[in-house]
Short mmCIF file of C-alpha atoms in Angstrom, two decimals:
data_model
loop_
_atom_site.label_atom_id
_atom_site.label_comp_id
_atom_site.label_asym_id
_atom_site.label_seq_id
_atom_site.Cartn_x
_atom_site.Cartn_y
_atom_site.Cartn_z
CA UNK Q 21 12.78 -26.42 23.20
CA UNK Q 22 9.87 -24.05 22.56
CA UNK Q 23 9.23 -21.27 20.07
CA UNK Q 24 10.06 -17.75 21.23
CA UNK Q 25 7.12 -16.59 19.13
CA UNK Q 26 4.67 -18.50 21.33
CA UNK Q 27 6.05 -16.83 24.45
CA UNK Q 28 4.74 -13.52 23.07
CA UNK Q 29 1.16 -14.78 23.26
CA UNK Q 30 -0.89 -15.18 26.44
CA UNK Q 31 -3.66 -17.68 27.11
CA UNK Q 32 -7.12 -16.53 26.04
CA UNK Q 33 -8.86 -15.07 29.09
CA UNK Q 34 -12.30 -15.84 27.67
CA UNK Q 35 -11.43 -19.51 27.20
CA UNK Q 36 -9.80 -19.69 30.65
CA UNK Q 37 -12.86 -18.30 32.45
CA UNK Q 38 -15.16 -20.54 30.45
CA UNK Q 39 -13.06 -23.59 31.31
CA UNK Q 40 -13.27 -22.76 35.02
CA UNK Q 41 -17.03 -22.33 34.76
CA UNK Q 42 -17.37 -25.61 32.86
CA UNK Q 43 -15.36 -27.43 35.51
CA UNK Q 44 -17.55 -26.01 38.27
CA UNK Q 45 -20.67 -27.07 36.39
CA UNK Q 46 -19.32 -30.63 36.04
CA UNK Q 47 -18.69 -30.64 39.79
CA UNK Q 48 -22.35 -29.84 40.38
CA UNK Q 49 -22.30 -26.05 40.82
CA UNK Q 50 -25.12 -24.12 39.13
CA UNK Q 51 -23.02 -21.59 37.23
CA UNK Q 52 -24.63 -19.05 34.91
CA UNK Q 53 -22.02 -18.72 32.19
CA UNK Q 54 -21.82 -15.28 30.57
CA UNK Q 55 -18.22 -15.70 29.44
CA UNK Q 56 -18.29 -17.11 25.90
CA UNK Q 57 -19.39 -15.33 22.73
CA UNK Q 58 -21.59 -18.03 21.31
CA UNK Q 59 -25.28 -17.88 20.35
CA UNK Q 60 -27.25 -20.38 22.42
CA UNK Q 61 -29.62 -21.08 19.52
CA UNK Q 62 -29.48 -24.25 17.43
CA UNK Q 63 -28.32 -24.01 13.83
CA UNK Q 64 -31.44 -23.74 11.61
CA UNK Q 65 -32.67 -27.11 10.36
CA UNK Q 66 -32.43 -26.23 6.66
CA UNK Q 67 -28.70 -25.58 7.09
CA UNK Q 68 -28.16 -28.86 8.93
CA UNK Q 69 -30.17 -30.74 6.30
CA UNK Q 70 -28.12 -29.24 3.46
CA UNK Q 71 -24.82 -30.26 5.09
CA UNK Q 72 -26.12 -33.75 5.88
CA UNK Q 73 -27.40 -34.17 2.33
CA UNK Q 74 -24.00 -33.16 0.95
CA UNK Q 75 -22.26 -35.59 3.28
CA UNK Q 76 -24.46 -38.51 2.30
CA UNK Q 77 -24.07 -37.62 -1.36
CA UNK Q 78 -20.34 -38.25 -0.97
CA UNK Q 79 -19.13 -34.67 -0.69
CA UNK Q 80 -16.60 -35.75 1.92
CA UNK Q 81 -13.43 -35.46 -0.13
CA UNK Q 82 -10.92 -32.62 -0.37
CA UNK Q 83 -12.39 -29.32 -1.48
CA UNK Q 84 -10.51 -26.66 -3.44
CA UNK Q 85 -8.34 -24.80 -0.96
CA UNK Q 86 -10.13 -21.48 -1.54
CA UNK Q 87 -13.56 -23.10 -1.15
CA UNK Q 88 -16.16 -24.77 -3.33
CA UNK Q 89 -17.05 -22.56 -6.33
CA UNK Q 90 -20.76 -22.41 -5.45
CA UNK Q 91 -20.10 -20.98 -1.99
CA UNK Q 92 -17.48 -18.52 -3.19
CA UNK Q 93 -19.95 -17.24 -5.80
CA UNK Q 94 -22.74 -16.92 -3.20
CA UNK Q 95 -20.45 -15.03 -0.82
CA UNK Q 96 -19.35 -12.69 -3.60
CA UNK Q 97 -22.98 -11.97 -4.45
CA UNK Q 98 -23.75 -11.33 -0.77
CA UNK Q 99 -20.80 -8.92 -0.47
CA UNK Q 100 -21.91 -7.06 -3.59
CA UNK Q 101 -25.58 -6.71 -2.72
CA UNK Q 102 -25.39 -6.24 1.07
CA UNK Q 103 -21.96 -4.66 1.62
CA UNK Q 104 -21.49 -2.84 -1.69
CA UNK Q 105 -18.08 -4.39 -2.30
CA UNK Q 106 -16.95 -4.91 -5.87
CA UNK Q 107 -15.79 -8.53 -5.67
CA UNK Q 108 -16.09 -11.72 -7.69
CA UNK Q 109 -15.90 -15.31 -6.52
CA UNK Q 110 -12.17 -15.29 -7.36
CA UNK Q 111 -11.69 -12.67 -4.63
CA UNK Q 112 -13.26 -14.85 -1.91
CA UNK Q 113 -11.33 -17.22 0.35
CA UNK Q 114 -13.43 -19.61 2.46
CA UNK Q 115 -11.74 -20.39 5.78
CA UNK Q 116 -12.29 -22.75 8.73
CA UNK Q 117 -13.81 -19.97 10.81
CA UNK Q 118 -13.30 -16.21 10.81
CA UNK Q 119 -10.62 -16.64 13.48
CA UNK Q 120 -8.49 -18.58 10.98
CA UNK Q 121 -9.02 -15.75 8.50
CA UNK Q 122 -7.67 -13.24 11.05
CA UNK Q 123 -4.67 -15.47 11.74
CA UNK Q 124 -3.87 -15.82 8.04
CA UNK Q 125 -4.19 -12.08 7.49
CA UNK Q 126 -1.75 -11.18 10.27
CA UNK Q 127 0.74 -13.82 9.15
CA UNK Q 128 0.43 -12.71 5.53
CA UNK Q 129 0.43 -8.93 5.96
CA UNK Q 130 2.79 -8.26 8.87
CA UNK Q 131 6.55 -8.60 9.28
CA UNK Q 132 8.75 -8.51 12.38
CA UNK Q 133 8.71 -5.04 13.88
CA UNK Q 134 5.62 -3.81 12.02
CA UNK Q 135 2.89 -2.05 14.00
CA UNK Q 136 -0.83 -2.82 13.92
CA UNK Q 137 -3.41 -0.50 15.49
CA UNK Q 138 -6.17 -1.88 17.73
CA UNK Q 139 -8.92 0.23 19.20
CA UNK Q 140 -8.85 -0.45 22.93
CA UNK Q 141 -10.73 -2.54 24.08
CA UNK Q 142 -10.57 -5.20 21.37
CA UNK Q 143 -11.19 -8.93 20.94
CA UNK Q 144 -8.34 -10.86 22.52
CA UNK Q 145 -7.33 -12.82 19.42
CA UNK Q 146 -6.37 -9.77 17.34
CA UNK Q 147 -3.46 -9.02 19.66
CA UNK Q 148 -2.49 -12.70 19.82
CA UNK Q 149 -2.36 -13.03 16.03
CA UNK Q 150 -0.39 -9.79 15.68
CA UNK Q 151 2.14 -11.12 18.18
CA UNK Q 152 2.29 -14.49 16.42
CA UNK Q 153 3.38 -12.67 13.29
CA UNK Q 154 6.25 -10.93 15.09
CA UNK Q 155 4.64 -7.51 14.80
CA UNK Q 156 3.66 -5.18 17.64
CA UNK Q 157 0.21 -4.12 18.78
CA UNK Q 158 -0.42 -0.41 19.27
CA UNK Q 159 -3.42 0.13 21.53
CA UNK Q 160 -5.44 3.21 20.58
CA UNK Q 161 -7.65 4.54 23.41
CA UNK Q 162 -11.37 4.96 22.79
CA UNK Q 163 -14.01 7.08 24.52
CA UNK Q 164 -16.40 5.02 26.73
CA UNK Q 165 -18.86 7.93 26.93
CA UNK Q 166 -19.15 7.86 23.14
CA UNK Q 167 -19.73 4.12 22.90
CA UNK Q 168 -16.01 3.29 22.85
CA UNK Q 169 -15.47 5.09 19.57
CA UNK Q 170 -11.93 6.09 18.64
CA UNK Q 171 -11.11 9.77 18.82
CA UNK Q 172 -8.10 11.51 17.23
CA UNK Q 173 -5.60 8.70 16.71
CA UNK Q 174 -3.34 10.01 13.95
CA UNK Q 175 -0.58 10.45 16.55
CA UNK Q 176 -0.36 6.66 16.93
CA UNK Q 177 0.66 6.18 13.29
CA UNK Q 178 4.32 6.16 12.23
CA UNK Q 179 6.44 4.69 9.45
CA UNK Q 180 6.25 1.22 11.05
CA UNK Q 181 2.46 1.17 11.07
CA UNK Q 182 1.08 -1.37 8.59
CA UNK Q 183 -2.59 -1.88 9.33
CA UNK Q 184 -5.63 -0.88 11.38
CA UNK Q 185 -8.17 -3.37 12.70
CA UNK Q 186 -11.84 -2.36 12.60
CA UNK Q 187 -14.46 -4.49 14.36
CA UNK Q 188 -18.00 -3.17 14.02
CA UNK Q 189 -20.26 -4.20 15.65
CA UNK Q 190 -17.53 -4.93 18.14
CA UNK Q 191 -16.46 -7.41 20.77
CA UNK Q 192 -16.36 -6.74 23.75
CA UNK Q 193 -18.34 -3.48 23.80
CA UNK Q 194 -21.08 -4.02 21.21
CA UNK Q 195 -20.10 -0.65 19.76
CA UNK Q 196 -21.04 0.23 16.18
CA UNK Q 197 -18.94 2.57 14.03
CA UNK Q 198 -20.99 5.09 12.09
CA UNK Q 199 -20.16 6.58 8.72
CA UNK Q 200 -18.28 9.55 10.21
CA UNK Q 201 -15.96 7.35 12.28
CA UNK Q 202 -15.33 4.95 9.41
CA UNK Q 203 -14.61 7.83 7.04
CA UNK Q 204 -12.02 9.17 9.48
CA UNK Q 205 -10.33 5.75 9.59
CA UNK Q 206 -10.48 5.49 5.79
CA UNK Q 207 -8.94 8.95 5.32
CA UNK Q 208 -6.03 8.12 7.61
CA UNK Q 209 -5.51 4.73 5.93
CA UNK Q 210 -5.33 6.40 2.52
CA UNK Q 211 -3.12 9.26 3.71
CA UNK Q 212 -0.63 6.88 5.36
CA UNK Q 213 -0.93 3.99 2.87
CA UNK Q 214 -2.25 1.51 5.44
CA UNK Q 215 -4.26 -1.69 5.21
CA UNK Q 216 -7.57 -1.96 7.05
CA UNK Q 217 -8.77 -5.32 8.37
CA UNK Q 218 -12.54 -5.06 8.78
CA UNK Q 219 -13.97 -7.85 10.92
CA UNK Q 220 -17.73 -7.84 10.26
CA UNK Q 221 -18.68 -11.11 11.94
CA UNK Q 222 -21.44 -9.41 13.98
CA UNK Q 223 -22.86 -7.35 11.11
CA UNK Q 224 -26.34 -8.90 11.26
CA UNK Q 225 -26.61 -8.68 15.05
CA UNK Q 226 -27.29 -4.96 15.17
CA UNK Q 227 -30.05 -2.96 16.84
CA UNK Q 228 -31.65 0.11 15.27
CA UNK Q 229 -28.42 0.98 13.46
CA UNK Q 230 -27.06 0.48 9.96
CA UNK Q 231 -24.04 -1.70 9.32
CA UNK Q 232 -21.53 -0.06 6.98
CA UNK Q 233 -18.56 -1.81 5.37
CA UNK Q 234 -15.49 0.40 5.22
CA UNK Q 235 -14.34 -1.45 2.10
CA UNK Q 236 -17.18 0.23 0.19
CA UNK Q 237 -15.72 3.72 0.73
CA UNK Q 238 -13.96 5.53 -2.11
CA UNK Q 239 -10.28 4.60 -2.21
CA UNK Q 240 -10.65 1.65 0.16
CA UNK Q 241 -11.26 -1.20 -2.27
CA UNK Q 242 -7.54 -1.90 -2.74
CA UNK Q 243 -6.55 -1.56 0.90
CA UNK Q 244 -9.35 -3.31 2.83
CA UNK Q 245 -9.48 -6.96 3.87
CA UNK Q 246 -13.04 -7.81 4.86
CA UNK Q 247 -13.62 -10.77 7.18
CA UNK Q 248 -16.93 -12.43 7.96
CA UNK Q 249 -18.40 -15.82 8.71
CA UNK Q 250 -21.41 -17.89 9.66
CA UNK Q 251 -20.86 -18.45 13.39
CA UNK Q 252 -22.81 -15.57 14.87
CA UNK Q 253 -25.58 -14.77 12.38
CA UNK Q 254 -26.55 -18.40 11.74
CA UNK Q 255 -25.62 -19.95 15.13
CA UNK Q 256 -22.92 -22.05 13.43
CA UNK Q 257 -20.01 -21.63 15.85
CA UNK Q 258 -19.05 -25.30 15.88
CA UNK Q 259 -19.14 -25.56 12.11
CA UNK Q 260 -15.98 -23.45 11.77
CA UNK Q 261 -16.81 -21.61 8.58
CA UNK Q 262 -15.69 -18.10 7.69
CA UNK Q 263 -14.46 -16.12 4.73
CA UNK Q 264 -12.51 -13.10 3.61
CA UNK Q 265 -12.00 -10.95 0.58
CA UNK Q 266 -8.79 -9.05 -0.05
CA UNK Q 267 -6.91 -7.13 -2.76
CA UNK Q 268 -5.39 -9.55 -5.32
CA UNK Q 269 -1.75 -9.27 -4.20
CA UNK Q 270 -2.62 -10.02 -0.56
CA UNK Q 271 -5.23 -12.60 -1.51
CA UNK Q 272 -2.56 -14.76 -3.18
CA UNK Q 273 -0.46 -14.74 -0.02
CA UNK Q 274 -3.41 -15.69 2.18
CA UNK Q 275 -4.40 -18.50 -0.14
CA UNK Q 276 -0.82 -19.78 0.04
CA UNK Q 277 -0.94 -19.82 3.85
CA UNK Q 278 -4.22 -21.69 3.82
CA UNK Q 279 -3.11 -24.30 1.30
CA UNK Q 280 0.00 -25.10 3.37
CA UNK Q 281 -1.77 -25.16 6.75
CA UNK Q 282 -5.44 -26.13 7.10
CA UNK Q 283 -5.85 -26.92 3.37
CA UNK Q 284 -9.52 -25.89 3.28
CA UNK Q 285 -12.74 -25.64 5.21
CA UNK Q 286 -14.59 -28.94 5.67
CA UNK Q 287 -16.25 -29.85 2.38
CA UNK Q 288 -19.81 -30.75 3.45
CA UNK Q 289 -19.86 -27.87 5.94
CA UNK Q 290 -19.47 -25.48 3.00
CA UNK Q 291 -22.77 -26.73 1.57
CA UNK Q 292 -24.37 -25.80 4.88
CA UNK Q 293 -22.92 -22.31 4.44
CA UNK Q 294 -24.32 -22.15 0.92
CA UNK Q 295 -27.79 -22.93 2.26
CA UNK Q 296 -27.35 -20.35 5.02
CA UNK Q 297 -26.84 -17.62 2.43
CA UNK Q 298 -29.39 -18.78 -0.11
CA UNK Q 299 -32.09 -20.17 2.17
CA UNK Q 300 -34.71 -18.40 4.34
CA UNK Q 301 -33.38 -15.57 6.54
CA UNK Q 302 -36.28 -15.53 9.01
CA UNK Q 303 -34.20 -17.27 11.64
CA UNK Q 304 -31.63 -14.47 11.65
CA UNK Q 305 -34.24 -11.79 12.33
CA UNK Q 306 -35.90 -13.89 15.04
CA UNK Q 307 -32.57 -14.45 16.75
CA UNK Q 308 -31.66 -10.75 16.64
CA UNK Q 309 -35.07 -9.79 18.03
CA UNK Q 310 -34.50 -12.21 20.89
CA UNK Q 311 -31.03 -10.80 21.56
CA UNK Q 312 -32.50 -7.30 21.69
CA UNK Q 313 -35.02 -8.37 24.33
CA UNK Q 314 -32.26 -9.94 26.38
CA UNK Q 315 -30.08 -6.84 26.01
CA UNK Q 316 -32.81 -4.55 27.29
CA UNK Q 317 -33.58 -6.75 30.29
CA UNK Q 318 -29.90 -7.13 31.20
CA UNK Q 319 -28.88 -3.48 30.79
CA UNK Q 320 -31.93 -2.16 32.64
CA UNK Q 321 -31.32 -4.66 35.43
CA UNK Q 322 -27.62 -3.82 35.77
CA UNK Q 323 -28.30 -0.09 35.99
CA UNK Q 324 -31.02 -0.62 38.61
CA UNK Q 325 -28.54 -2.55 40.73
CA UNK Q 326 -26.06 0.30 40.39
CA UNK Q 327 -23.72 -1.21 37.81
CA UNK Q 328 -23.19 1.39 35.09
CA UNK Q 329 -23.70 -0.02 31.62
CA UNK Q 330 -24.68 1.66 28.36
CA UNK Q 331 -26.89 -0.14 25.85
CA UNK Q 332 -24.75 -1.69 23.12
CA UNK Q 333 -25.81 -1.10 19.53
CA UNK Q 334 -24.72 -4.49 18.26
CA UNK Q 335 -23.36 -7.99 18.99
CA UNK Q 336 -24.50 -9.68 22.23
CA UNK Q 337 -22.15 -8.24 24.83
CA UNK Q 338 -22.59 -5.77 27.67
CA UNK Q 339 -19.43 -3.99 28.81
CA UNK Q 340 -20.24 -2.91 32.34
CA UNK Q 341 -18.31 -0.45 34.51
CA UNK Q 342 -17.80 -2.04 37.94
CA UNK Q 343 -15.23 0.44 39.29
CA UNK Q 344 -17.49 1.23 42.25
CA UNK Q 345 -16.96 -2.34 43.48
CA UNK Q 346 -13.34 -2.96 42.46
CA UNK Q 347 -11.53 -3.56 39.20
CA UNK Q 348 -12.91 -5.94 36.59
CA UNK Q 349 -10.71 -8.86 37.59
CA UNK Q 350 -11.64 -8.59 41.25
CA UNK Q 351 -15.33 -8.34 40.47
CA UNK Q 352 -15.24 -11.25 37.99
CA UNK Q 353 -13.54 -13.48 40.58
CA UNK Q 354 -16.04 -12.45 43.25
CA UNK Q 355 -19.02 -13.09 40.98
CA UNK Q 356 -17.78 -16.56 40.09
CA UNK Q 357 -16.97 -17.45 43.69
CA UNK Q 358 -19.95 -15.91 45.52
CA UNK Q 359 -22.72 -15.67 42.92
CA UNK Q 360 -21.68 -18.48 40.59
CA UNK Q 361 -21.94 -16.12 37.63
CA UNK Q 362 -19.10 -16.32 35.08
CA UNK Q 363 -18.11 -13.09 33.28
CA UNK Q 364 -14.89 -11.99 31.60
CA UNK Q 365 -12.64 -9.32 33.14
CA UNK Q 366 -12.47 -6.31 30.84
CA UNK Q 367 -8.67 -6.11 31.15
CA UNK Q 368 -8.51 -9.17 28.89
CA UNK Q 369 -9.48 -6.89 26.01
CA UNK Q 370 -7.01 -4.07 26.68
CA UNK Q 371 -5.89 -1.67 29.39
CA UNK Q 372 -8.98 0.54 29.04
CA UNK Q 373 -11.12 -2.38 30.17
CA UNK Q 374 -9.55 -2.56 33.63
CA UNK Q 375 -12.68 -1.28 35.39
CA UNK Q 376 -15.10 -3.29 33.26
CA UNK Q 377 -16.50 -6.78 32.89
CA UNK Q 378 -17.88 -8.30 29.70
CA UNK Q 379 -21.21 -10.07 29.96
CA UNK Q 380 -22.32 -12.19 27.03
CA UNK Q 381 -26.12 -12.27 26.99
CA UNK Q 382 -26.24 -15.25 24.67
CA UNK Q 383 -28.35 -17.14 27.17
CA UNK Q 384 -32.03 -17.38 28.07
CA UNK Q 385 -34.07 -14.56 29.57
CA UNK Q 386 -34.81 -16.72 32.63
CA UNK Q 387 -31.10 -17.20 33.28
CA UNK Q 388 -30.43 -13.48 32.76
CA UNK Q 389 -33.09 -12.61 35.33
CA UNK Q 390 -31.71 -15.17 37.75
CA UNK Q 391 -28.20 -13.77 37.29
CA UNK Q 392 -29.47 -10.27 38.02
CA UNK Q 393 -31.02 -11.54 41.26
CA UNK Q 394 -27.70 -13.08 42.26
CA UNK Q 395 -25.82 -9.88 41.42
CA UNK Q 396 -28.27 -7.80 43.42
CA UNK Q 397 -27.57 -9.90 46.52
CA UNK Q 398 -23.86 -9.23 46.07
CA UNK Q 399 -23.94 -5.51 45.26
CA UNK Q 400 -27.18 -4.12 46.72
#
């Protein structure tokens, strides 16, 4: 009575932990929730006003499946000027969130039995979408001491390999791929005729590093699918607005999937996205500066307690090694039960995360300090 395809996919560990924490909070427990990857800032007022204005002007009807022309043009301009990608508005597909873009890509690019490479650890939904498509995930180990960067991974490629997923800055580690690493990935993709899916949703949340789009490298224009969105940079998680750009042949397939599934992103929400791109960017910088302060307080505090954790170069996650106190699952359960601090077990993101926990520092400095005090009582 149920689809065999769905049996290949496990429940999201991040959502499960968050649901438990939410239930405890409703029952009256003071839980500090570090489990979800969501900025705690409000969406900037100018963006809200633009969406509201569009709604009250009657822009509540169906939008073109690929997105309203104004937003597609603004995204194309952004990709050209900031990411150095040679695209036009006809190459842009606006989606109901970047997660939907990832889903459409895996369904459109992979067949049963194909192989897709993920750098371990990786965001949980990549593996789920690969499995939905009928393909198989190949987990490529990374080097924690080098910021979870991939090392020599050519041996993981064979004639069934179809694509490589790149996420920089990355979830769950906050790792950032430099030019050398990206060039290595690009060279292998070209040599083996592979697609690269580059998820750049955290590109603006980066600290003292430069974000580089692999699609801008020589030879990568026709084999890179670039994904981005508004959730993280503009604190618009609930708006569900993302986008992608892809080579023409693949783009047509993805547009077909969208038109027969979700139809389009919400019409008036797209006008909010247009304002996000074209309006003031001060809010983005202020938010990133705040995240950096939180990162420094959290990482310094963890290391003082004795929990090994390197400073991430991007996103808003700390991936902490808790092997001295047990594996990541054991520690996460203990923290929730004894300290009322919700974190995500690292194993949720791949086998290499077994001894780690992911801490999302998308919460206030006061709550971070309080959480550190609770952790110290447990581990000191």
